[in-house]
C-alpha positions as protocol buffer text, in pm:
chain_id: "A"
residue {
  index: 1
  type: UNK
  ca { x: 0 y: 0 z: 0 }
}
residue {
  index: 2
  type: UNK
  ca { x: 124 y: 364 z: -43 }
}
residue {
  index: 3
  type: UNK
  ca { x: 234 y: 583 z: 239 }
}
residue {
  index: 4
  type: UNK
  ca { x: -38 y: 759 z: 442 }
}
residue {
  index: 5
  type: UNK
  ca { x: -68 y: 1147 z: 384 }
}
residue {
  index: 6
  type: UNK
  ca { x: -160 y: 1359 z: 673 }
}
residue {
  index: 7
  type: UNK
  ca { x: -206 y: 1667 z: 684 }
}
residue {
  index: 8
  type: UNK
  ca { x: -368 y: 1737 z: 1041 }
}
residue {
  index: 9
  type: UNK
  ca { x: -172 y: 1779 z: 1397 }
}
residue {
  index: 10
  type: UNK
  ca { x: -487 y: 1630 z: 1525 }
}
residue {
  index: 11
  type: UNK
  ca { x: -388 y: 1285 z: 1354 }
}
residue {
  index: 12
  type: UNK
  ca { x: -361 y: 1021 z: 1607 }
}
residue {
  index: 13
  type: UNK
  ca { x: -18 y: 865 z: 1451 }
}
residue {
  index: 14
  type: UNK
  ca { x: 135 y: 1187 z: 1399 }
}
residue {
  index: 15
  type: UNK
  ca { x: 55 y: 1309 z: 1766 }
}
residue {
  index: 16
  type: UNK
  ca { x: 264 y: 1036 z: 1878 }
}
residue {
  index: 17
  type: UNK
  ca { x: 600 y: 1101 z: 1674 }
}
residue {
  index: 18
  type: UNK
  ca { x: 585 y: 1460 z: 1710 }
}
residue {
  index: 19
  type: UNK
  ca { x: 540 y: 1426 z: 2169 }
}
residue {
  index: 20
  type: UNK
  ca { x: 831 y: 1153 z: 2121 }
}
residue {
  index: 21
  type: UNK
  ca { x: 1059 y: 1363 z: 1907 }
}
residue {
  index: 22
  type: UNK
  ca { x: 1017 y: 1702 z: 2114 }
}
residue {
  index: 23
  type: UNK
  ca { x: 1018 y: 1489 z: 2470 }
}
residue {
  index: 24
  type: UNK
  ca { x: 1358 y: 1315 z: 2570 }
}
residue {
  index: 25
  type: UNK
  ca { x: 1178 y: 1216 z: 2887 }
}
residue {
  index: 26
  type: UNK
  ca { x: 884 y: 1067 z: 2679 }
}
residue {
  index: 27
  type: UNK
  ca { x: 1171 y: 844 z: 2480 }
}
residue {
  index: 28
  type: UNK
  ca { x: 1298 y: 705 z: 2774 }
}
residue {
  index: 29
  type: UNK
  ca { x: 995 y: 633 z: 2919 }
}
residue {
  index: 30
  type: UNK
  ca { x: 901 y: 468 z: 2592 }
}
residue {
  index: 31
  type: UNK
  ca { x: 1231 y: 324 z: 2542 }
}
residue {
  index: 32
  type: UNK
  ca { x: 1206 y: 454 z: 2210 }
}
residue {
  index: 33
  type: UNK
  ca { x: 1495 y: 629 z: 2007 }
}
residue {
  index: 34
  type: UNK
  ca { x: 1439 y: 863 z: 1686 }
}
residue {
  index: 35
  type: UNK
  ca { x: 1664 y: 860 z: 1367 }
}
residue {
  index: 36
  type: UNK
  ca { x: 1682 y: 1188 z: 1162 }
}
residue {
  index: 37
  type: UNK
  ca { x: 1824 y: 1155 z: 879 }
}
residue {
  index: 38
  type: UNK
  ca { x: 1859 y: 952 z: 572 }
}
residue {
  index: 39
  type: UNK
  ca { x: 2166 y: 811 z: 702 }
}
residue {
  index: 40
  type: UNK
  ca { x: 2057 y: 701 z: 1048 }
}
residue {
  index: 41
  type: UNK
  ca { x: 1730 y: 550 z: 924 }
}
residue {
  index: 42
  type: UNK
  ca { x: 1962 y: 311 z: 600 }
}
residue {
  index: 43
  type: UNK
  ca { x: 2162 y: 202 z: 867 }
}
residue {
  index: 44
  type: UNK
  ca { x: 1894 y: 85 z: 1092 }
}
residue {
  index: 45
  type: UNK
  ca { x: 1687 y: -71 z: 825 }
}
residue {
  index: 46
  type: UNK
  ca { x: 2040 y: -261 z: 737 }
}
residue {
  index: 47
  type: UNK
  ca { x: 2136 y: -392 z: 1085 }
}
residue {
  index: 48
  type: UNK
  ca { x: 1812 y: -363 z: 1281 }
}
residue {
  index: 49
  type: UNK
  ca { x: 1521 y: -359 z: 1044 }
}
residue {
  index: 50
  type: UNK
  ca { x: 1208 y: -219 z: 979 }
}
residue {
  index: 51
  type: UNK
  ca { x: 1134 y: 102 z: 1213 }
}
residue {
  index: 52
  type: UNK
  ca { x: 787 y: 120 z: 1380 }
}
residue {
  index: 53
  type: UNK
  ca { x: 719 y: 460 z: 1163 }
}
residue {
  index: 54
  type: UNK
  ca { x: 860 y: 679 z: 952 }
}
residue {
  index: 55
  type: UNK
  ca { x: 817 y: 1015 z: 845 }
}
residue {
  index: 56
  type: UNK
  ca { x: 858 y: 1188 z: 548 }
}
residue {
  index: 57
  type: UNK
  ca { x: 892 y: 1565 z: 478 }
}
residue {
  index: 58
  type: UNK
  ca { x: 665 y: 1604 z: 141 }
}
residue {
  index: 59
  type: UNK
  ca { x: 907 y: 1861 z: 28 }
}
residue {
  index: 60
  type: UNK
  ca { x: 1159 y: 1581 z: 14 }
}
residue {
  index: 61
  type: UNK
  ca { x: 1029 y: 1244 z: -127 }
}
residue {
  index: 62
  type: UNK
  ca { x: 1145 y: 1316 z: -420 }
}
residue {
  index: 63
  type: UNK
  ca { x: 1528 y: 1305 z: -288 }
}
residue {
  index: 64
  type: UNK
  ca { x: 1651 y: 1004 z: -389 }
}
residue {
  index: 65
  type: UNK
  ca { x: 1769 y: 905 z: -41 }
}
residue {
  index: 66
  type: UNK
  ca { x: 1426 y: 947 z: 77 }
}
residue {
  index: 67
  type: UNK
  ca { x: 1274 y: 827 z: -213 }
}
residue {
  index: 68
  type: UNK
  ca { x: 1478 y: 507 z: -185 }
}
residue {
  index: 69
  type: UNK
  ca { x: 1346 y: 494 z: 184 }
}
residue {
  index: 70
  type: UNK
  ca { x: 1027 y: 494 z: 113 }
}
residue {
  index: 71
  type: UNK
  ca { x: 1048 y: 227 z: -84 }
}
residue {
  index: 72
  type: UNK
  ca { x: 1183 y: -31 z: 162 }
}
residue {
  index: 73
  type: UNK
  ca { x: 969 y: 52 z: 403 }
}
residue {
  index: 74
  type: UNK
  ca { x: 543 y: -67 z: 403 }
}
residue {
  index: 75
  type: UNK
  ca { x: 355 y: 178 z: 313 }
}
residue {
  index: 76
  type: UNK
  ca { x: 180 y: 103 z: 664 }
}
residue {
  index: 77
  type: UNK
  ca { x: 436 y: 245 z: 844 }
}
residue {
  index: 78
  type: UNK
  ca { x: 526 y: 571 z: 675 }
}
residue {
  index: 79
  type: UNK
  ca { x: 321 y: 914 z: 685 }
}
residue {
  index: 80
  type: UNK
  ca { x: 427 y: 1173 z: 493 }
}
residue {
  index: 81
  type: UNK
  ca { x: 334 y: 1509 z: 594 }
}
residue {
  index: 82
  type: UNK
  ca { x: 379 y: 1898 z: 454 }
}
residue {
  index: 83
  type: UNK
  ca { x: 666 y: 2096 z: 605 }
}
residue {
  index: 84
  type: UNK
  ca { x: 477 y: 2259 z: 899 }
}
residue {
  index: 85
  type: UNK
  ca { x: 398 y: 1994 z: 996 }
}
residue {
  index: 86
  type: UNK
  ca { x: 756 y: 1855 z: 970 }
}
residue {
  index: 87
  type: UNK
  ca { x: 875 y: 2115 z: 1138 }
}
residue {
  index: 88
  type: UNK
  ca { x: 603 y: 2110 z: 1419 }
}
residue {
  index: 89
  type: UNK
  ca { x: 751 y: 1803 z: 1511 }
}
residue {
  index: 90
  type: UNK
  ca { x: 1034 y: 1937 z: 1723 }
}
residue {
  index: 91
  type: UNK
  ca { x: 1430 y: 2064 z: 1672 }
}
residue {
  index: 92
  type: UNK
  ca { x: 1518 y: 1903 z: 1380 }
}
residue {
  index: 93
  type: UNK
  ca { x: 1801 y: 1987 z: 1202 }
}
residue {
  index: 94
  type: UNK
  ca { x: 1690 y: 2190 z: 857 }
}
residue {
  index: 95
  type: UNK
  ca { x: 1822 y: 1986 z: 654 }
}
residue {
  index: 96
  type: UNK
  ca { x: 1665 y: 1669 z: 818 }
}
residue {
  index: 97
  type: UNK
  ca { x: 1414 y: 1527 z: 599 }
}
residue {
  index: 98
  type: UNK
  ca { x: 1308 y: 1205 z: 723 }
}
residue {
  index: 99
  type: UNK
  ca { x: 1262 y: 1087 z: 1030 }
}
residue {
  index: 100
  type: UNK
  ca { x: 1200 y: 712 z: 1192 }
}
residue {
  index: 101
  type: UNK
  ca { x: 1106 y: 618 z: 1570 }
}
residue {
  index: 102
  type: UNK
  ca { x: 1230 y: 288 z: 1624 }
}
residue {
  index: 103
  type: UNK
  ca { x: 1294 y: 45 z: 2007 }
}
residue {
  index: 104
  type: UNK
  ca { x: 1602 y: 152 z: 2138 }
}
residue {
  index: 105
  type: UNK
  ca { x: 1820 y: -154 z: 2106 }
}
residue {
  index: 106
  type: UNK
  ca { x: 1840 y: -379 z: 2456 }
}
residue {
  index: 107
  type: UNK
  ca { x: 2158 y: -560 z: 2491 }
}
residue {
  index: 108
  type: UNK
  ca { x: 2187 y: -933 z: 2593 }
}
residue {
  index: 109
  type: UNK
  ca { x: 2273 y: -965 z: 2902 }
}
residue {
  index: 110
  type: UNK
  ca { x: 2622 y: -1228 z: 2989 }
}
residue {
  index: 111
  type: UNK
  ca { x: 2988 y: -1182 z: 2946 }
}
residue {
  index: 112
  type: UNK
  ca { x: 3085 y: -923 z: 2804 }
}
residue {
  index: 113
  type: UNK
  ca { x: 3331 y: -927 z: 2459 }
}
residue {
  index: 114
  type: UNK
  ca { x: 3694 y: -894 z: 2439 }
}
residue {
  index: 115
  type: UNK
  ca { x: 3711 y: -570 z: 2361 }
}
residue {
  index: 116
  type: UNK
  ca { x: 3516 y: -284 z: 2595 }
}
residue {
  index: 117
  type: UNK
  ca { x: 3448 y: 87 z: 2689 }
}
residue {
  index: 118
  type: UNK
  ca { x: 3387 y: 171 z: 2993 }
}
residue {
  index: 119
  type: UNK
  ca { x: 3247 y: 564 z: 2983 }
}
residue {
  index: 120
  type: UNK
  ca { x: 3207 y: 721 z: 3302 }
}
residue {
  index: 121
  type: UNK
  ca { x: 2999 y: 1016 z: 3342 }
}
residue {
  index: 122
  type: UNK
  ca { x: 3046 y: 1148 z: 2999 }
}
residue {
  index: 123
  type: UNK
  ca { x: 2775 y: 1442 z: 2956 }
}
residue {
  index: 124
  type: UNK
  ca { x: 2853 y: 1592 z: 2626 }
}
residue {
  index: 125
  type: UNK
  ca { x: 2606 y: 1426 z: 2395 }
}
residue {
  index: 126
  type: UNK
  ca { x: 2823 y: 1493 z: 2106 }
}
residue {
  index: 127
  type: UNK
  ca { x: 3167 y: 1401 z: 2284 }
}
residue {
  index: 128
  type: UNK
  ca { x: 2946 y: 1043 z: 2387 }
}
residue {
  index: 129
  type: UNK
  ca { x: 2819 y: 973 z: 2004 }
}
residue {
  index: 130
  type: UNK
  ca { x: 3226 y: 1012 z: 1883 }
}
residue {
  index: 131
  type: UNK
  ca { x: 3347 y: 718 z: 2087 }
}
residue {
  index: 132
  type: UNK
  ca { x: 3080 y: 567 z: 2030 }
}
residue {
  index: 133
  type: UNK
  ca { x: 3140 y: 562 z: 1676 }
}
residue {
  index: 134
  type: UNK
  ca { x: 3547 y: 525 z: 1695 }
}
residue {
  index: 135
  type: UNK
  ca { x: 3468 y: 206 z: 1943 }
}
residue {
  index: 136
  type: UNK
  ca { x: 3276 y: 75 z: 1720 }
}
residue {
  index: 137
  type: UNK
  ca { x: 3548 y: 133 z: 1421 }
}
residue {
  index: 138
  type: UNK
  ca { x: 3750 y: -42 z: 1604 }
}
residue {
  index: 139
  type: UNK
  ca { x: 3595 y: -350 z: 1725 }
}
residue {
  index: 140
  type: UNK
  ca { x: 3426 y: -272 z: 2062 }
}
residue {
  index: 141
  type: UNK
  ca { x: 3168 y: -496 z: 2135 }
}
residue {
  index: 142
  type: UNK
  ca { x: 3023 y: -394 z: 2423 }
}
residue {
  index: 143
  type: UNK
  ca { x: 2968 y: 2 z: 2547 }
}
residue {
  index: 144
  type: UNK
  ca { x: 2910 y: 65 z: 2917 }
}
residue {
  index: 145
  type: UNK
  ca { x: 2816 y: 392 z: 3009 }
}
residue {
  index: 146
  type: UNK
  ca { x: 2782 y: 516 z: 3444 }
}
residue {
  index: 147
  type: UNK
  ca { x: 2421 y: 627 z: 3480 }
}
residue {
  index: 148
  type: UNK
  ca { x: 2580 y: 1001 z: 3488 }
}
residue {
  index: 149
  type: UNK
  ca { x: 2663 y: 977 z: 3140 }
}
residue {
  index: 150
  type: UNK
  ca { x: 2416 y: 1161 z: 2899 }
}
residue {
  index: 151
  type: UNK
  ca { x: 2134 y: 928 z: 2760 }
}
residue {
  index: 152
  type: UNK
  ca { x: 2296 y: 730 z: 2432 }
}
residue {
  index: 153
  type: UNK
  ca { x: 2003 y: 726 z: 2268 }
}
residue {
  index: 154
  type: UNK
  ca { x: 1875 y: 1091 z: 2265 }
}
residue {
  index: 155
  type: UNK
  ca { x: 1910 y: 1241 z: 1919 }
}
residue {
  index: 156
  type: UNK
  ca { x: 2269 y: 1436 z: 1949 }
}
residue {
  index: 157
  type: UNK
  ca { x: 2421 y: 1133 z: 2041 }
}
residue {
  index: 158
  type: UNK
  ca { x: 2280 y: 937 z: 1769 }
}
residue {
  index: 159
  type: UNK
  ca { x: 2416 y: 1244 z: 1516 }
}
residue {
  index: 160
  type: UNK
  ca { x: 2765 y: 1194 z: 1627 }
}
residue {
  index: 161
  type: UNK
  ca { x: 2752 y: 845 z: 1622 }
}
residue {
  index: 162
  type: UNK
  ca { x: 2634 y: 781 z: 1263 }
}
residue {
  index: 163
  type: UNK
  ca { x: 2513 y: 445 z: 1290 }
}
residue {
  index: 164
  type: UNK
  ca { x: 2765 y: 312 z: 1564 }
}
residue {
  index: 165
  type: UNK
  ca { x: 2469 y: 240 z: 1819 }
}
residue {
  index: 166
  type: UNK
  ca { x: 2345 y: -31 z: 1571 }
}
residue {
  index: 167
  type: UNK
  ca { x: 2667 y: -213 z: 1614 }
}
residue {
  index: 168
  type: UNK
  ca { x: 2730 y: -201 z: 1953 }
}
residue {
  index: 169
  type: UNK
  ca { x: 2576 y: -347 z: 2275 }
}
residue {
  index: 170
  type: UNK
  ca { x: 2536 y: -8 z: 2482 }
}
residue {
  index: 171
  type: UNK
  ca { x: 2496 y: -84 z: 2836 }
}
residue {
  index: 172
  type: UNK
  ca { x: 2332 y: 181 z: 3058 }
}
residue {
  index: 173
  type: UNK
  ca { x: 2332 y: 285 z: 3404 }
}
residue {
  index: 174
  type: UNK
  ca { x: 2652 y: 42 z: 3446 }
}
residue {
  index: 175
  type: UNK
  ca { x: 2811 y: 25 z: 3761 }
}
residue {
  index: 176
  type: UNK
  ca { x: 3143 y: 38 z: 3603 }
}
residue {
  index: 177
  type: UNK
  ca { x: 3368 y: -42 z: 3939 }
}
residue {
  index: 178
  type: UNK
  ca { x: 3148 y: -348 z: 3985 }
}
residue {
  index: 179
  type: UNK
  ca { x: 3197 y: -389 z: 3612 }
}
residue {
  index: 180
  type: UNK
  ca { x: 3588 y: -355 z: 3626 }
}
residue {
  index: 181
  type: UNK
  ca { x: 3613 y: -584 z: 3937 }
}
residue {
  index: 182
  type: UNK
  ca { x: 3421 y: -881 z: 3766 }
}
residue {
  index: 183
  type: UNK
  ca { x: 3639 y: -785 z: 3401 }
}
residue {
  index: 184
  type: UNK
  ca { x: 3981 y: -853 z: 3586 }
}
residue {
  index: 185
  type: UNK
  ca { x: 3822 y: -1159 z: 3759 }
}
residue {
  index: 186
  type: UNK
  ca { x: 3763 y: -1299 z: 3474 }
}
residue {
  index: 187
  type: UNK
  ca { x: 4142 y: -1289 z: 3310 }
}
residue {
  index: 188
  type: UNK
  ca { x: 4068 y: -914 z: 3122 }
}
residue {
  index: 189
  type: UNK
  ca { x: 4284 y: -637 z: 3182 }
}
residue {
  index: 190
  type: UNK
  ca { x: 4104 y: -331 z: 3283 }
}
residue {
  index: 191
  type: UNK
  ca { x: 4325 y: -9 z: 3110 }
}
residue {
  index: 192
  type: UNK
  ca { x: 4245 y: 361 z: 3279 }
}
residue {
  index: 193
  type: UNK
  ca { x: 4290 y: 655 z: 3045 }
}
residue {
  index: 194
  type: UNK
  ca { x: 4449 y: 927 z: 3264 }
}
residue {
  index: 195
  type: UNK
  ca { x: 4583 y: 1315 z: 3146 }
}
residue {
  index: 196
  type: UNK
  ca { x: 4874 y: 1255 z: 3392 }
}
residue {
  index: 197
  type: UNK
  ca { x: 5124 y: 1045 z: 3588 }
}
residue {
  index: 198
  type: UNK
  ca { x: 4989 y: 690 z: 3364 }
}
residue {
  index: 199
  type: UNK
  ca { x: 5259 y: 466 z: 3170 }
}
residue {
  index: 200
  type: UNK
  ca { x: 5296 y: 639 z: 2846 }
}
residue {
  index: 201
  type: UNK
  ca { x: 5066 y: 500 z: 2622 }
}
residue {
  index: 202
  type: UNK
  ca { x: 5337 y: 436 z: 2362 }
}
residue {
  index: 203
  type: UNK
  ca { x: 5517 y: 182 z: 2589 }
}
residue {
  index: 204
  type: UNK
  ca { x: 5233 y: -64 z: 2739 }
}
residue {
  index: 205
  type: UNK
  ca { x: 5218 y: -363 z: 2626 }
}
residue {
  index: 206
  type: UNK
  ca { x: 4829 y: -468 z: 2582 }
}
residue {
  index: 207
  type: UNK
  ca { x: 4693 y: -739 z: 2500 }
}
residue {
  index: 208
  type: UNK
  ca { x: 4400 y: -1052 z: 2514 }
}
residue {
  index: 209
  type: UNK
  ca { x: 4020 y: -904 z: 2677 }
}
residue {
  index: 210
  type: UNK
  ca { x: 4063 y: -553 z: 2725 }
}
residue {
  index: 211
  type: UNK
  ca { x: 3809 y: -309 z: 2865 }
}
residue {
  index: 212
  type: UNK
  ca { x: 3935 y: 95 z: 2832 }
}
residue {
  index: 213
  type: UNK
  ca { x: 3772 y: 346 z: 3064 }
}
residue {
  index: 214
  type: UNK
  ca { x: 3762 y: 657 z: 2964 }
}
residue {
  index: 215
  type: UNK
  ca { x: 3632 y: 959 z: 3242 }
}
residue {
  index: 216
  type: UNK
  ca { x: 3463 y: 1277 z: 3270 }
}
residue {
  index: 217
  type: UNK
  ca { x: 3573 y: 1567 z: 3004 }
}
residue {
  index: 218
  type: UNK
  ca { x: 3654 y: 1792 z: 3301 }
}
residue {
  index: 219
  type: UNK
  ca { x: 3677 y: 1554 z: 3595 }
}
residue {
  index: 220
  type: UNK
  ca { x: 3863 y: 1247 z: 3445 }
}
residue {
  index: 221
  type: UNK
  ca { x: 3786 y: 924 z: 3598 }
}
residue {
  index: 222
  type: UNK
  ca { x: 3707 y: 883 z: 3945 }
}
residue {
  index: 223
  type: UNK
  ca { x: 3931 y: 734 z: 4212 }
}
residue {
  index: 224
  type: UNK
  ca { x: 3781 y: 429 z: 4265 }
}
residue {
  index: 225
  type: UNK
  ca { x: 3726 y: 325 z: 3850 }
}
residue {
  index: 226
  type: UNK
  ca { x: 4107 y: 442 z: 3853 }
}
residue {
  index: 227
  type: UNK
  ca { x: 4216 y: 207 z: 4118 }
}
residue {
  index: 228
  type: UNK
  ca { x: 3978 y: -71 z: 3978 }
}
residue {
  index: 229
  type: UNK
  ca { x: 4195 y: -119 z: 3669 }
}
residue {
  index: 230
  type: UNK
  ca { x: 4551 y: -294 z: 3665 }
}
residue {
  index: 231
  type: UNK
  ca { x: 4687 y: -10 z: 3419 }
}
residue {
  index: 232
  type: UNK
  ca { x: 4669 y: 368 z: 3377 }
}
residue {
  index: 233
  type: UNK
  ca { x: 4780 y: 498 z: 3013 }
}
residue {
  index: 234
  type: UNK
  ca { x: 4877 y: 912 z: 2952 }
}
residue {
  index: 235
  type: UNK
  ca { x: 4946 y: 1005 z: 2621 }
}
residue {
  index: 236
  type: UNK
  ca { x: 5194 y: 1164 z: 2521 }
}
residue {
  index: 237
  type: UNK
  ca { x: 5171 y: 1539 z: 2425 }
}
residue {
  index: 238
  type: UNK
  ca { x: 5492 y: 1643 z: 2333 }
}
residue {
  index: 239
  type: UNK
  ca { x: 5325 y: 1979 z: 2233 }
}
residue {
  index: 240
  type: UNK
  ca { x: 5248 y: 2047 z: 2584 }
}
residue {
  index: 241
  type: UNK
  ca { x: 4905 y: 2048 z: 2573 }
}
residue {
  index: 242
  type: UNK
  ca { x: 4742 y: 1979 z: 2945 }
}
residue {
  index: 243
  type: UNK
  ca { x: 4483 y: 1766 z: 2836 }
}
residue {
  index: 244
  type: UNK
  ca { x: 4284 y: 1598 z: 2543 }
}
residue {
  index: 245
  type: UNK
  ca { x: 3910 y: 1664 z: 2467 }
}
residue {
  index: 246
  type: UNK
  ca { x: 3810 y: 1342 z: 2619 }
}
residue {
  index: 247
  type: UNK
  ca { x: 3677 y: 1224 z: 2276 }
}
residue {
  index: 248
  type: UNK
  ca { x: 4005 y: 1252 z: 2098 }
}
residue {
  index: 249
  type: UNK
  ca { x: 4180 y: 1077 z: 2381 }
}
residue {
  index: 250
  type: UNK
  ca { x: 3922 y: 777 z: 2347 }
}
residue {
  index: 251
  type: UNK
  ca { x: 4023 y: 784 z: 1989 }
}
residue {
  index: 252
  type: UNK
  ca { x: 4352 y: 770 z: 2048 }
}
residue {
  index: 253
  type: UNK
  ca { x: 4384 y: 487 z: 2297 }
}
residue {
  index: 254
  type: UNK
  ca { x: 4127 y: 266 z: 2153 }
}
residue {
  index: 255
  type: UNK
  ca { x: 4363 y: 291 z: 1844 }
}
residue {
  index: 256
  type: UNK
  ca { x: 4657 y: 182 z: 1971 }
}
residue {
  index: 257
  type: UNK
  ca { x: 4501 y: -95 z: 2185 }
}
residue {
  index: 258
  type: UNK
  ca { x: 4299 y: -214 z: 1912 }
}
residue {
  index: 259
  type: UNK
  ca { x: 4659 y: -274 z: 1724 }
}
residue {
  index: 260
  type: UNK
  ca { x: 4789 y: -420 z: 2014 }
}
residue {
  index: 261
  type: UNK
  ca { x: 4576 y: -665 z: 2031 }
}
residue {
  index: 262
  type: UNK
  ca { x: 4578 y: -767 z: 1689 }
}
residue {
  index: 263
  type: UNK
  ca { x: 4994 y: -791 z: 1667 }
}
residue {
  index: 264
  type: UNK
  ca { x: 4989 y: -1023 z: 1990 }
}
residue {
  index: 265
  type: UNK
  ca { x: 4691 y: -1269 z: 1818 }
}
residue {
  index: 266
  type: UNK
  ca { x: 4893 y: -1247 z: 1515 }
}
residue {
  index: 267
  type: UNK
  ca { x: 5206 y: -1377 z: 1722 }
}
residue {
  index: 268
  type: UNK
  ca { x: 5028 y: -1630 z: 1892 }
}
């Protein structure tokens, strides 16, 4: 069947998307996430599947991102609406135009991968979706974020993270000290990402399950996630720099310990 055209706020369907996209508390509540974007909503129809609905600017179905949207999806689940009433929806970027409301993702609960991040009250949305999408370029597996940490599903994050959340098993509300604890006791190596006074990052030696934590953009980690891991990296600045935005450092040490542990498998 062909999408459904509406063209009244009052429309029961629409009502819904539009309090979801303009309420982060309604999401959560919902467990729902939205994808805006062509990008975002490809990606999820490739590794997740079919969104519960999607929306449609009429001013752009004839894009051929859109257009080629449209077309995967049943005509059941997409409205497509006029631009006020696009734009009525909420803050959406103005160059957004498509949208999808999907489940947030729940991850399976068990022992976790070989490779981890361990995010500890992270608030920048956009700082949060740029690990998320450098873990998952380099082989993360499983995300674990303190419950201080901004919500990884809200919009921002999903911008910055261009798909990454679809690969990943993010973890919520961790307990990441508990977390660490049971990671060590289980023959990983826990590695804490410190601005000063660590082993320079260019001379550890990592290798087999790793989990990195990664800390606060002002604060850093806490004491007790610090003294839960069996190494502290610092990278070296020799620019003399004080400190890394804490996405760049994630970057950076998820990089070289990604390498790491693919030279020592190769050598095994």
């Amino acid at each position: 069947m062909p999408p459904t055209r509406v063209v009244s706020r009052q429309n029961p369907r629409y009502r819904e998307v539009a309090r979801l996209v303009s309420s982060s508390r309604d999401r959560r509540k919902a467990g729902r996430c939205v994808l805006e974007g062509e990008h975002l909503v490809a990606v999820h129809l490739e590794r997740i599947g079919l969104p519960e609905v999607m929306v449609a600017n009429e001013d752009a179905v004839a894009r051929p991102g859109v257009a080629a949207l449209i077309a995967r999806v049943p005509g059941s689940r997409v409205l497509v609406v006029p631009r006020a009433l696009f734009d009525g929806m909420g803050a959406l970027p103005p160059d957004v135009g498509v949208i999808a409301v999907a489940p947030a993702p729940k991850p399976a609960q068990g022992r976790p991968g070989d490779l981890c991040l361990l995010l500890e009250a992270i608030q920048d949305p956009g700082n949060l979706g740029s690990m998320l999408r450098t873990a998952a370029a380099f082989g993360v597996t499983d995300a674990f974020l303190s419950r201080e940490c901004a919500f990884a599903w809200s919009p921002k994050v999903l911008r910055a993270g261009q798909g990454a959340h679809f690969q990943l098993a993010i973890h919520e509300d961790a307990d990441l000290v508990a977390l660490a604890r049971s990671f060590r006791a289980d023959g990983g190596h826990v590695v804490a990402t410190v601005a000063s006074n660590g082993r320079p990052l260019d001379e550890a030696r990592i290798a087999g399950r790793v989990a990195v934590a990664v800390g606060n953009e002002g604060a850093g980690l806490s004491a007790a996630l610090r003294a839960g891991a069996d190494l502290a990296v610092t990278i070296p600045m020799p620019g003399g720099s004080e400190s890394l935005n804490a996405a760049a450092a994630a970057a950076i040490v998820l990089y070289v310990v990604a390498r790491q542990r693919v030279t020592a498998a190769a050598r095994r």
